[in-house]
Coordinates of C-alpha atoms in Angstrom, one line a residue:
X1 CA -50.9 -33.2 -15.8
X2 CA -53.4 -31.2 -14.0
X3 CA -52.2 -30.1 -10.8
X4 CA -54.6 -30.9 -7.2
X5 CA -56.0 -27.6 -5.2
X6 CA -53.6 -28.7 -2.4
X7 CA -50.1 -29.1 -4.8
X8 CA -50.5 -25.6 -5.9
X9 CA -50.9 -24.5 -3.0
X10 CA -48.0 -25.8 -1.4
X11 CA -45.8 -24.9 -4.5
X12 CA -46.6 -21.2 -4.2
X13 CA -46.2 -21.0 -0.7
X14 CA -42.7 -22.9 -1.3
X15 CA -41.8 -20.3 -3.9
X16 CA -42.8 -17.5 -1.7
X17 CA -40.5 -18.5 1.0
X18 CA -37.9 -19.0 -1.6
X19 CA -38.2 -15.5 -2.7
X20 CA -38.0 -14.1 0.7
X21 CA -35.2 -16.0 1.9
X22 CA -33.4 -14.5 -1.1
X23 CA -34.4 -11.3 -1.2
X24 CA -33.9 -10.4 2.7
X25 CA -29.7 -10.9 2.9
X26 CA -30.0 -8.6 -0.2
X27 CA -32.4 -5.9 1.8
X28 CA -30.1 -6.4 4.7
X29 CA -26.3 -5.6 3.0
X30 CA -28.4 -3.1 0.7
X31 CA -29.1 -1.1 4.0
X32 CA -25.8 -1.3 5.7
X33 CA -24.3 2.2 5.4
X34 CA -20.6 2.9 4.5
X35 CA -18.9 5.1 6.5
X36 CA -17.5 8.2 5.1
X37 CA -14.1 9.8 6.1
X38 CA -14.6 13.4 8.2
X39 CA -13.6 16.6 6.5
X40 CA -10.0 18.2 7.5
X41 CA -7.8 20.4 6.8
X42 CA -5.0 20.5 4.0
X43 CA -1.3 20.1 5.0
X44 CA 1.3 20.0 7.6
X45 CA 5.4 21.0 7.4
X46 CA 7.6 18.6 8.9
X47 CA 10.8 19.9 10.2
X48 CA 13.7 17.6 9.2
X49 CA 17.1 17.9 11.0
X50 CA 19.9 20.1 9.4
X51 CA 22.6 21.2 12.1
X52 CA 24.0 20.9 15.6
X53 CA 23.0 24.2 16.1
X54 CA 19.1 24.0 15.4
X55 CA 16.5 22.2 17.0
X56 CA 14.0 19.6 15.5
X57 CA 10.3 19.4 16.0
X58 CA 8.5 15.8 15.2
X59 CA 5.0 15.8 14.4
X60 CA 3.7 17.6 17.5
X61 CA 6.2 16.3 20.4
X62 CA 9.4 17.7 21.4
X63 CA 12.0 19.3 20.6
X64 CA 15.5 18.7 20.7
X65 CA 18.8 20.1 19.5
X66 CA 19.9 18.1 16.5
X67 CA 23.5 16.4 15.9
X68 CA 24.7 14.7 12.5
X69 CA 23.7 11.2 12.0
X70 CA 24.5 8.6 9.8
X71 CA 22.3 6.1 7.8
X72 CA 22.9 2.6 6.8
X73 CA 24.2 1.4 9.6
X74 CA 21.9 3.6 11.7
X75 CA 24.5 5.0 13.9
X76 CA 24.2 8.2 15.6
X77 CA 21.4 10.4 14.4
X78 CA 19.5 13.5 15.7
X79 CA 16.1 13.3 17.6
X80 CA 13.0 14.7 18.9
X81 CA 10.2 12.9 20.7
X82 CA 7.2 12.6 19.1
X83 CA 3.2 12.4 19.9
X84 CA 1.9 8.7 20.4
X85 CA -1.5 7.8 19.1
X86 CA -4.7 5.7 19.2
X87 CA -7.8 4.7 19.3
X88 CA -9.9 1.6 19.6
X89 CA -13.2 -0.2 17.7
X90 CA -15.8 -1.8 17.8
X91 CA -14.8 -4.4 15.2
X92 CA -13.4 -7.6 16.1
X93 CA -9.9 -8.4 15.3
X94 CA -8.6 -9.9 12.1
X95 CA -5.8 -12.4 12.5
X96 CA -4.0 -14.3 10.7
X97 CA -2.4 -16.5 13.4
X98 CA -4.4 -18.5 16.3
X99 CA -5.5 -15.9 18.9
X100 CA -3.3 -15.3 22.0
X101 CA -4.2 -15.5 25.7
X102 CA -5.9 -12.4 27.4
X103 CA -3.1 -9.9 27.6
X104 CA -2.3 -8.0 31.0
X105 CA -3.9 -4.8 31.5
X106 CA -1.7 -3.8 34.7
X107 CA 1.2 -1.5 34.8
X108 CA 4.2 -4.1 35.4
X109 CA 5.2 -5.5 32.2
X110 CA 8.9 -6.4 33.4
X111 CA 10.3 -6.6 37.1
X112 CA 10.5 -2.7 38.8
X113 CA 14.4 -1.7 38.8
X114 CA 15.5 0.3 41.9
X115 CA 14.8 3.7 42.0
X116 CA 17.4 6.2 42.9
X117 CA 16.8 7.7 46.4
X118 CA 17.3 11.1 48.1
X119 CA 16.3 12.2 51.4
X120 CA 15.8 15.7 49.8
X121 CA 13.8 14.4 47.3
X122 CA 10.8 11.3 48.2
X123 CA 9.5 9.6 45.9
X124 CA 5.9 9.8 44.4
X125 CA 4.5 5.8 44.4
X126 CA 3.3 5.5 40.6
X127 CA 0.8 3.0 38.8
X128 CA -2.1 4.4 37.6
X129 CA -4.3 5.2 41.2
X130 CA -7.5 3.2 41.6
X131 CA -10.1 4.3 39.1
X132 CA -11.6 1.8 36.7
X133 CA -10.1 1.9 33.1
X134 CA -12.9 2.6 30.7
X135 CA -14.9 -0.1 28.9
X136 CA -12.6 -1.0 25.8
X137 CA -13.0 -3.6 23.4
X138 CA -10.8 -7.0 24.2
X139 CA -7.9 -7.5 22.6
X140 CA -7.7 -5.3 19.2
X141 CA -9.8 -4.1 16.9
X142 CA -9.9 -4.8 12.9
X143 CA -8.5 -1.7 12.3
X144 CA -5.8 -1.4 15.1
X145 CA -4.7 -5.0 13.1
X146 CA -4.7 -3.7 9.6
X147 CA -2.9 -0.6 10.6
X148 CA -0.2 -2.9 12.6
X149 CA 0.1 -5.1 9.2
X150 CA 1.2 -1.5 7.4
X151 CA 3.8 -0.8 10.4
X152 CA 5.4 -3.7 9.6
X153 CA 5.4 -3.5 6.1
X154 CA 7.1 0.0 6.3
X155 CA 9.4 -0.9 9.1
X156 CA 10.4 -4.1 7.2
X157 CA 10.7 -2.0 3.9
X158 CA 12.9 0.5 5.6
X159 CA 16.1 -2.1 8.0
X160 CA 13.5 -2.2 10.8
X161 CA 13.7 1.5 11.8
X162 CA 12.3 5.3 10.0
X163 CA 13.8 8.2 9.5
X164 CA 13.4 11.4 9.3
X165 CA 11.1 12.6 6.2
X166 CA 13.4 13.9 3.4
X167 CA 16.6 12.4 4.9
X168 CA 18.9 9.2 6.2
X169 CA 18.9 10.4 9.9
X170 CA 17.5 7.9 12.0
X171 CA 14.3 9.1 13.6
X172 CA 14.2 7.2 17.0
X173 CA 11.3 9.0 18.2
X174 CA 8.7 7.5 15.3
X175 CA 10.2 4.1 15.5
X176 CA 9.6 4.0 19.0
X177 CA 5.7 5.3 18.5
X178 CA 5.7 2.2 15.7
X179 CA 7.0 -0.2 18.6
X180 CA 4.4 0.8 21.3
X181 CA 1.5 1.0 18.4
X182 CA 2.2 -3.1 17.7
X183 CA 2.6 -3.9 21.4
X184 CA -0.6 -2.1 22.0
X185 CA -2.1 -3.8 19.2
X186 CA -0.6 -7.1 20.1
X187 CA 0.6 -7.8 16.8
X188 CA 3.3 -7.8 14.6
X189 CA 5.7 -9.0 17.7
X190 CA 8.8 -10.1 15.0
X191 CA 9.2 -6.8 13.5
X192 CA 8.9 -4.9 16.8
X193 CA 11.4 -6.5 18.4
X194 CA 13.6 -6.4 15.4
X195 CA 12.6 -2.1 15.6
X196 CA 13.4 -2.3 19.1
X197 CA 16.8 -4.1 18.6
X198 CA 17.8 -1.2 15.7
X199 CA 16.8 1.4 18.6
X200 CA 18.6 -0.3 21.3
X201 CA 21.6 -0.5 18.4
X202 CA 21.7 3.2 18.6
X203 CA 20.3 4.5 21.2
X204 CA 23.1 6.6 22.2
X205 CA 22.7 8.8 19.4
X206 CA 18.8 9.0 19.8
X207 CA 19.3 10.4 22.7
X208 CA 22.7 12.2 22.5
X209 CA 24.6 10.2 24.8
X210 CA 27.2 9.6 21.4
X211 CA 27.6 12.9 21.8
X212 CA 28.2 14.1 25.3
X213 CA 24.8 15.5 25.6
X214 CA 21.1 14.2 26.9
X215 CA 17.8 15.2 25.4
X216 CA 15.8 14.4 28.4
X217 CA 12.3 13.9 26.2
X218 CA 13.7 11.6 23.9
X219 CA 15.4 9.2 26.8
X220 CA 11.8 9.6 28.8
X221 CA 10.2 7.9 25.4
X222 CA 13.0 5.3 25.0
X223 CA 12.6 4.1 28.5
X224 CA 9.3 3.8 28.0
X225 CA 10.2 1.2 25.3
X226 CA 12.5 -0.5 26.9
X227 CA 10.0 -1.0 29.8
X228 CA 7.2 -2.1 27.3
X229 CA 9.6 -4.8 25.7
X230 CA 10.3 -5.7 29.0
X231 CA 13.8 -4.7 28.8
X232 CA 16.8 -3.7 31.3
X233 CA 16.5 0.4 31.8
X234 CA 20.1 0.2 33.7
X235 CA 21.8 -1.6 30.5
X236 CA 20.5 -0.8 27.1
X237 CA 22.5 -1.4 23.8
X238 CA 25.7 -2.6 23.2
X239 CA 27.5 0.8 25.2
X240 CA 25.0 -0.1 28.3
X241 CA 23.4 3.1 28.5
X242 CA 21.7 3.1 32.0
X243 CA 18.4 5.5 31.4
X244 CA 17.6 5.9 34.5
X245 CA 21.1 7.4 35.4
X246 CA 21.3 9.5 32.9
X247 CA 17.6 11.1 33.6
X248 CA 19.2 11.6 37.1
X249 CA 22.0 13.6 35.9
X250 CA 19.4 15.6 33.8
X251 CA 16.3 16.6 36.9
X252 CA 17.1 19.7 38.4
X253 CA 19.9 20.8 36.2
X254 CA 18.1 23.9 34.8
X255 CA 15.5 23.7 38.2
X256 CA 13.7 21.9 40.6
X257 CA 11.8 18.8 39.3
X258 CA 12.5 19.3 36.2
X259 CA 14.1 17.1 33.2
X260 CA 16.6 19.1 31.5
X261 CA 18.6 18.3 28.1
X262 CA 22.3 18.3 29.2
X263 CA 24.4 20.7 28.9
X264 CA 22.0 23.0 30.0
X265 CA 24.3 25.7 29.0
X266 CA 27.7 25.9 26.8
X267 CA 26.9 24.1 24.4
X268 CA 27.6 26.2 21.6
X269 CA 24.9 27.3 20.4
X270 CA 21.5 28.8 22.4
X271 CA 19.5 27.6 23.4
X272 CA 20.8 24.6 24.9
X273 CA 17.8 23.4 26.8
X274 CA 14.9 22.2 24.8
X275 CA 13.0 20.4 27.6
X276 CA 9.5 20.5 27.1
X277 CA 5.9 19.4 29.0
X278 CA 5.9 16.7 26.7
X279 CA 9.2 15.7 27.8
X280 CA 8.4 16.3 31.2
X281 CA 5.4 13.8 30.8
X282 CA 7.1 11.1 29.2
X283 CA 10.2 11.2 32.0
X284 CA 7.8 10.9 34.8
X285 CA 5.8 8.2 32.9
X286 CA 9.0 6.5 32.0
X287 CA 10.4 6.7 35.4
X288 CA 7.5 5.4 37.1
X289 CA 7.1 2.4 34.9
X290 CA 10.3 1.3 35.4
X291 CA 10.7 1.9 39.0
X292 CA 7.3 2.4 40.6
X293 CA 7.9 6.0 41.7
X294 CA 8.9 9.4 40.7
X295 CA 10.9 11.3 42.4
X296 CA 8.3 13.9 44.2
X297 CA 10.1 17.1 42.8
X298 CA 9.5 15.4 39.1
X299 CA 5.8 15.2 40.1
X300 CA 5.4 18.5 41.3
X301 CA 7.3 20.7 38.4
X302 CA 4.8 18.5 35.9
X303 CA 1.5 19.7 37.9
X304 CA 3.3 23.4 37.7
X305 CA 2.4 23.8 34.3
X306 CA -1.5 22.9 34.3
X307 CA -3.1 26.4 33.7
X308 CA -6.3 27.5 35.3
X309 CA -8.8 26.0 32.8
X310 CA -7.5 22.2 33.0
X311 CA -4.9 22.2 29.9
X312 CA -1.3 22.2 30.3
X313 CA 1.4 24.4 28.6
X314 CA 3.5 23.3 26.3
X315 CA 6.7 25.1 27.3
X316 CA 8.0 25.0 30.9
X317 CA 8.1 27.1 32.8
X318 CA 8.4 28.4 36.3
X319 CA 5.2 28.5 38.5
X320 CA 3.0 31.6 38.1
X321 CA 3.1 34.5 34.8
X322 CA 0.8 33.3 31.5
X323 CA -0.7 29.9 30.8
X324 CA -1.6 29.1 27.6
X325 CA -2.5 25.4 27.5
X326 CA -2.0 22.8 24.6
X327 CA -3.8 19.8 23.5
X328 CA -0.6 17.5 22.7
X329 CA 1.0 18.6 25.9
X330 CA -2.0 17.9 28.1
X331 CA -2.8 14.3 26.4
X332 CA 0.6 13.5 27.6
X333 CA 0.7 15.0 30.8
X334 CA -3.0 13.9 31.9
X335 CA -1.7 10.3 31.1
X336 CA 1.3 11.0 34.1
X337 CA -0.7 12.6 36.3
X338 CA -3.3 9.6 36.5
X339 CA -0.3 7.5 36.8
X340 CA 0.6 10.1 40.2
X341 CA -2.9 10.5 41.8
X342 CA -5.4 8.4 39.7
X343 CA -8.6 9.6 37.1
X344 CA -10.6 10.5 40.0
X345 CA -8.0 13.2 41.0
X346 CA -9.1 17.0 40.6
X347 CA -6.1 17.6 38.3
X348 CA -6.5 14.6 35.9
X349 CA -10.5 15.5 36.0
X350 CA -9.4 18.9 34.9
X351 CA -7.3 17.8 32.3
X352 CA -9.5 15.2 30.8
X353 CA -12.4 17.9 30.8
X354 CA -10.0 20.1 28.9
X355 CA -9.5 17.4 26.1
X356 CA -13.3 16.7 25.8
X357 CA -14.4 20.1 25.8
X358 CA -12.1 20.9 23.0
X359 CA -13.4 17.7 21.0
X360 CA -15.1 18.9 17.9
X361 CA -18.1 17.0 16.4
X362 CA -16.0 14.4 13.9
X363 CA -14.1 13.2 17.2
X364 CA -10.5 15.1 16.1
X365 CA -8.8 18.1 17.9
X366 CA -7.1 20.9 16.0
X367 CA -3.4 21.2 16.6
X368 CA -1.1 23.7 16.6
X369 CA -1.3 24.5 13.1
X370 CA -5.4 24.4 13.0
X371 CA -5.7 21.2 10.9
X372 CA -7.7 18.2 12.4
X373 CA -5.1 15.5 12.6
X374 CA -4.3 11.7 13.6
X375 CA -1.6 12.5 15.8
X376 CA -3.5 14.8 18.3
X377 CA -6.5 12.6 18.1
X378 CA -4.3 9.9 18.9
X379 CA -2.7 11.0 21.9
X380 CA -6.3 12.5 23.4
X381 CA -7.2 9.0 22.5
X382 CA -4.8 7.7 24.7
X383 CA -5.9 10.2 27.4
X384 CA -9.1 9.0 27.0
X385 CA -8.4 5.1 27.5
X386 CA -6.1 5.9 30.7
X387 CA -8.8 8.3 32.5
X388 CA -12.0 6.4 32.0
X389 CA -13.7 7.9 29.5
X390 CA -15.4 6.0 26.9
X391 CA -17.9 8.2 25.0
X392 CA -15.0 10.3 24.1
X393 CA -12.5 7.5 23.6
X394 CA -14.9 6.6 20.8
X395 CA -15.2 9.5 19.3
X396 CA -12.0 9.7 18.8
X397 CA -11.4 6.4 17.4
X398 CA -14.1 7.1 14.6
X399 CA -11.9 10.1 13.4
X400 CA -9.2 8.0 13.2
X401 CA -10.4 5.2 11.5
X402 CA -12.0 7.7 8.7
X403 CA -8.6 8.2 8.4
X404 CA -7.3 4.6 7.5
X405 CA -6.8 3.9 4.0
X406 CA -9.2 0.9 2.8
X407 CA -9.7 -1.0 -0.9
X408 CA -9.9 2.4 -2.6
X409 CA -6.1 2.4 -2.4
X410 CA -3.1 1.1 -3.4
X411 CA -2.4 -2.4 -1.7
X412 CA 1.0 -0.6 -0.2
X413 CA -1.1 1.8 1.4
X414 CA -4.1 -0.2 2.8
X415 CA -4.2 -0.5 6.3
X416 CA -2.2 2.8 6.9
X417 CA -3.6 6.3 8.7
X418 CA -2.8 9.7 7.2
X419 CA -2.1 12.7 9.0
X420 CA -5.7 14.2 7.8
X421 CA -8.7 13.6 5.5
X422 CA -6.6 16.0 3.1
X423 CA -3.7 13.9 2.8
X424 CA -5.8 10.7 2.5
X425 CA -7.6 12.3 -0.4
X426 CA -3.8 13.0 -2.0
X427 CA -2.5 9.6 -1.6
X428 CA -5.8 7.8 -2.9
X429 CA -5.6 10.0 -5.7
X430 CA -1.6 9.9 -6.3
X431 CA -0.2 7.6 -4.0
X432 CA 3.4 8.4 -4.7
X433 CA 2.8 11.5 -3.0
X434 CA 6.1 11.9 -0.7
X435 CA 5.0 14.7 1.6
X436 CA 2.0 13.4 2.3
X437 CA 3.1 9.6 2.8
X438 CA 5.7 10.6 5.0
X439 CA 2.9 12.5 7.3
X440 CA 1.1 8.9 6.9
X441 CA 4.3 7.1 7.8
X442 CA 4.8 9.2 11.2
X443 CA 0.8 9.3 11.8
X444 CA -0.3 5.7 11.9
X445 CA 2.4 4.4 14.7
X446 CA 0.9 7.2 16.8
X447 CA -2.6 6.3 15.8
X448 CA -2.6 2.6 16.1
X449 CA -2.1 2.5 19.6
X450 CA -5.3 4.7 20.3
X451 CA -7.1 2.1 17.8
X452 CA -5.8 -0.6 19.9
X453 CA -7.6 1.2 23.2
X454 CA -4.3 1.6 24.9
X455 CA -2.1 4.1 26.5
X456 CA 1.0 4.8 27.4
X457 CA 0.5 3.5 31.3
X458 CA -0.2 0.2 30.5
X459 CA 1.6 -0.5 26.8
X460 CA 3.0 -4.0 26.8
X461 CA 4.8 -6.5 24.5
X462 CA 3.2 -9.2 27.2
X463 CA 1.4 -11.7 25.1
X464 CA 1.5 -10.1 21.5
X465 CA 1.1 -12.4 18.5
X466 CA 3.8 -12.2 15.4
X467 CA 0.4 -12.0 12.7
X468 CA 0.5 -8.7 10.4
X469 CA -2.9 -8.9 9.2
X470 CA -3.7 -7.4 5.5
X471 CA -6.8 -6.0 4.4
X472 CA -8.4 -8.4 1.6
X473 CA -10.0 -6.1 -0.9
X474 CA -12.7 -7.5 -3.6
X475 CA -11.0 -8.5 -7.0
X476 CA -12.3 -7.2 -10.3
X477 CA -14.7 -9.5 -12.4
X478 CA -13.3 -11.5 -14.9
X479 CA -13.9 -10.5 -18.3
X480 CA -16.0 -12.7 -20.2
X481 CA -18.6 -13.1 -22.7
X482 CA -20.9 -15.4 -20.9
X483 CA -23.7 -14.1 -18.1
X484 CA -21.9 -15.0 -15.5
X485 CA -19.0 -13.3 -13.9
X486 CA -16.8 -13.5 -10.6
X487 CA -17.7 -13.3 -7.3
X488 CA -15.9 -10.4 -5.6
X489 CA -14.0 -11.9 -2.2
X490 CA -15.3 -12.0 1.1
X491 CA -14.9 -8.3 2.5
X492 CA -11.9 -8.3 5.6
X493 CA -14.5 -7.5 8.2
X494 CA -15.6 -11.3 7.9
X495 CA -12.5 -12.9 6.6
X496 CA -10.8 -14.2 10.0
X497 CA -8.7 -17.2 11.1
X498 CA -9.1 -16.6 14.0
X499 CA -11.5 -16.4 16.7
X500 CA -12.5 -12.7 17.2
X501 CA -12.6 -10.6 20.6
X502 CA -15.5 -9.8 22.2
X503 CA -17.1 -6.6 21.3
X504 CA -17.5 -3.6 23.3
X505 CA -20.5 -3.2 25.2
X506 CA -23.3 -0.4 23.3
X507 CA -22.5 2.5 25.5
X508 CA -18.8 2.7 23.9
X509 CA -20.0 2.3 20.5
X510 CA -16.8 2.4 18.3
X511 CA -15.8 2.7 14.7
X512 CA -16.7 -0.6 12.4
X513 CA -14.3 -2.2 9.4
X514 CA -12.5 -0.5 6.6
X515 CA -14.9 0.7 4.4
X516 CA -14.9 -1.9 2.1
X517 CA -17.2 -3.1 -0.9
X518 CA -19.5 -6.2 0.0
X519 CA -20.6 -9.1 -2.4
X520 CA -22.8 -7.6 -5.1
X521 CA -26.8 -8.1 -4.9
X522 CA -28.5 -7.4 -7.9
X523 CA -28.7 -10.9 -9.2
X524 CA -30.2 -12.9 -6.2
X525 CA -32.9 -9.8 -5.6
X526 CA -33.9 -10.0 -9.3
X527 CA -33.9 -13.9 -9.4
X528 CA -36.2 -13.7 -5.8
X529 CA -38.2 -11.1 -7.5
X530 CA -39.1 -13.8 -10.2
X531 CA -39.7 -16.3 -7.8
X532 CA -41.6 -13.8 -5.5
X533 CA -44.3 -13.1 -8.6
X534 CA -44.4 -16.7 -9.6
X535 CA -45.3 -17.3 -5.9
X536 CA -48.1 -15.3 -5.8
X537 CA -49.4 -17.1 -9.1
X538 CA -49.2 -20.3 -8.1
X539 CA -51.2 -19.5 -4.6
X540 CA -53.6 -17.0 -6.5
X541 CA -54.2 -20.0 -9.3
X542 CA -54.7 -22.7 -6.2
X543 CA -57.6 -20.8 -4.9
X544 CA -58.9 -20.7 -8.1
X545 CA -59.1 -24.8 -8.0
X546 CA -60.1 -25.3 -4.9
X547 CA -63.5 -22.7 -5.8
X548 CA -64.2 -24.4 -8.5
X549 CA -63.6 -28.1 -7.8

């Protein structure tokens, strides 16, 4: 049957638009770049507790003199405070549960408790001044969720609670970082409440109460949780610890304004006193969550210790002699002193100046040790989101999230942060790493609360949802002697339940999905490449009717 001028025509331009239709998703995924994870240094050493009569270091937080500690039952135990984390994204969030209402973004999360008064010493109103918060995504991001879904895997693994690498000692400090990461997440609301329950359960051996002492940074950090959970600061656990008392007993015991660990001398071993600016930080913070002001000496003694280029020390000390500043202690303390004054106030401009001068082109900061890392990225993060600054916030967030371990790796793994690109390399290579998962297992609490845009001014159970989202990772082909094979799954950036937050606006451009494979393209662009030629046939071949008919 001979075919009119007209039919052919209409067939080839039908095929052409055939062809395109299937070749332009293909051009489109085949252009979509995959992000790839910064460079950073190699390892860390993490300082596990030994003896009353040496102190601890956690991550890159405080520390604290150490006291035995039992496991199982996750009695007493020795602590330091640790760094919190975070950063946020661009992505929208992937639950598994029906989305929650618009969470708070204000300062109260539970009803203020009375503040104890002294005529010798006012009190500093706290919450936060009156600067806008920076432009952050709504709700959390993809990656915030998948690295709450690995803090409650390993909390669950693990009675609810972590300890210390290496050991049974219950480390207070990193189970509190995993709380505050999955309120500021808002997910994963079951498991950090049962994490806050083990806490509460021992919290007089976190913070040395159990043993006639007081490390004033660790009870600073678990009044903070007790406040985010929307708890009773005058009567925690089943001994009623009153927090706020006990931080009372602790400012000015060594000097003015400043939160002391108790004794500060006598103890039987020296030093006694292992208060730090971190500490310091996290009692004002603490403090003026739960009450809504700090006493004014607190305040003062904290602003003592920013040196002359913006940063603040690490170790207190005494007004005046050498400033060296620290980029972990001035995360934390710019953070209190916006909850003091506000951003717009010369010393949180300084501070946050400091932070973004010292930001190096992948978004990370070096610590301490030199090594690019999650947990100082984190808590600069955090900085970040409290002061307003959303170019830098991002930037951040993108080094944390080329942290985040994605389909590459073991499904126990996926979802989780490592301390450095170093250590990510390790466990995708040999997952049963210890060292190295530990560092993972301490990084991504403090991480996932910079991924979730929060900070530690405005951290809240309020609202949360109990989901734990997983990442879903493309399955292998089946094996088979026919042509066809099977599809990989959908990648986790567009496998939701639920409906997804808004995105951030373009000027705080932040961090995508895991880095996951998409759906593979080479059969539909070689099928519309045949379709594509025969296209051009079939119009080529109607011309040649209609000249001819």
């Amino acid at each position: 049957m001979q075919l009119l001028p007209s039919s052919s025509r209409a067939v080839g331009v039908l095929t052409l638009a055939t062809a395109a239709a299937l070749l332009a998703p293909g051009a489109a995924l085949a252009a979509t770049p995959a992000p790839s994870p910064t460079t950073g240094t190699a390892t860390t050493t993490t300082t596990s507790p030994t003896s009353p009569s040496a102190p601890t270091t956690s991550g890159t937080g405080t520390a604290s003199p150490t006291t035995p500690g039992t496991t199982a039952t996750g009695t007493p135990s020795p602590t330091g405070t640790t760094t919190a984390s975070g950063t946020s994204t661009a992505a929208s969030a992937t639950s598994t549960a029906s989305t929650t209402a618009p969470r708070s973004s204000t300062n109260a999360t539970s009803p203020k408790v009375a503040a104890t008064t002294s005529a010798a010493d006012p009190q500093v109103p706290f919450g936060g001044g009156t600067s806008p918060k920076a432009l952050l995504p709504g709700g959390t991001s993809a990656q915030a969720g998948y690295a709450a879904g690995f803090i409650v895997r390993t909390l669950a693994a693990r009675g609810h609670h972590y300890n210390y690498p290496g050991g049974t000692y219950f480390d207070g400090g990193n189970t509190i970082d995993a709380v505050l990461g999955l309120d500021g997440a808002g997910l994963g609301s079951t498991e950090a409440a049962s994490a806050y329950a083990y806490l509460t359960a021992n919290v007089g051996g976190y913070i040395g109460t159990d043993y006639s002492s007081l490390y004033a940074g660790p009870t600073g950090k678990a009044l903070l949780a007790v406040v985010a959970q929307g708890g009773n600061p005058r009567d925690v656990g089943p001994t009623h610890v009153d927090l706020l008392a006990e931080l009372g007993k602790s400012l000015g015991a060594a000097e003015p304004g400043r939160y002391s660990d108790l004794p500060v001398t006598g103890c039987g071993y020296s030093p006694c006193d292992y208060s730090n600016t971190i500490g310091q930080a996290l009692d004002v913070i603490g403090v003026g969550r739960a009450t809504g002001a700090v006493p004014q000496s607190a305040a003062d003694y904290l602003l003592a210790q920013q040196c002359a280029d913006g940063g603040f020390r690490g170790d207190l000390a005494a007004a005046g002699g050498a400033c060296t500043s620290d980029v972990d202690a001035t995360a934390f303390a710019a953070q209190a002193v916006i909850g003091l004054l506000g951003a717009s106030d010369p010393a949180a401009v300084k501070a946050l100046s400091f932070l973004a001068a010292r930001q190096a082109a992948n978004g990370g900061f070096l610590n301490g040790d030199g090594q690019y890392n999650a947990n100082t990225a984190g808590v600069a993060a955090q900085a970040f989101a409290a002061g307003g600054r959303p170019v830098e916030l991002a930037r951040a967030q993108q080094f944390l999230a080329s942290l985040q371990f994605d389909c590459t790796a073991t499904a126990g793994l996926r979802g989780g942060i490592a301390f450095t690109a170093a250590d990510r390399a390790t466990l995708t290579a040999k997952p049963g790493d210890t060292a190295a998962l530990d560092r993972a297992l301490r990084a991504t609490p403090q991480a996932t609360l910079g991924l979730a845009g929060g900070d530690l001014l405005t951290v809240t159970s309020d609202g949360a949802s109990t989901a734990a989202p997983s990442p879903t990772c493309p399955t292998a082909p089946a094996t088979s002697t026919s042509s066809t094979s099977t599809a990989p799954a959908a990648s986790p950036a567009a496998t939701t339940t639920a409906a997804a937050p808004a995105a951030p606006a373009a000027a705080s451009a932040t961090p995508g999905s895991l880095a996951f494979t998409g759906a593979d393209i080479a059969a539909t662009a070689v099928l519309g490449l045949l379709l594509l030629l025969g296209g051009i046939a079939a119009t080529v071949l109607a011309r040649r009717k209609g000249a001819h008919a």
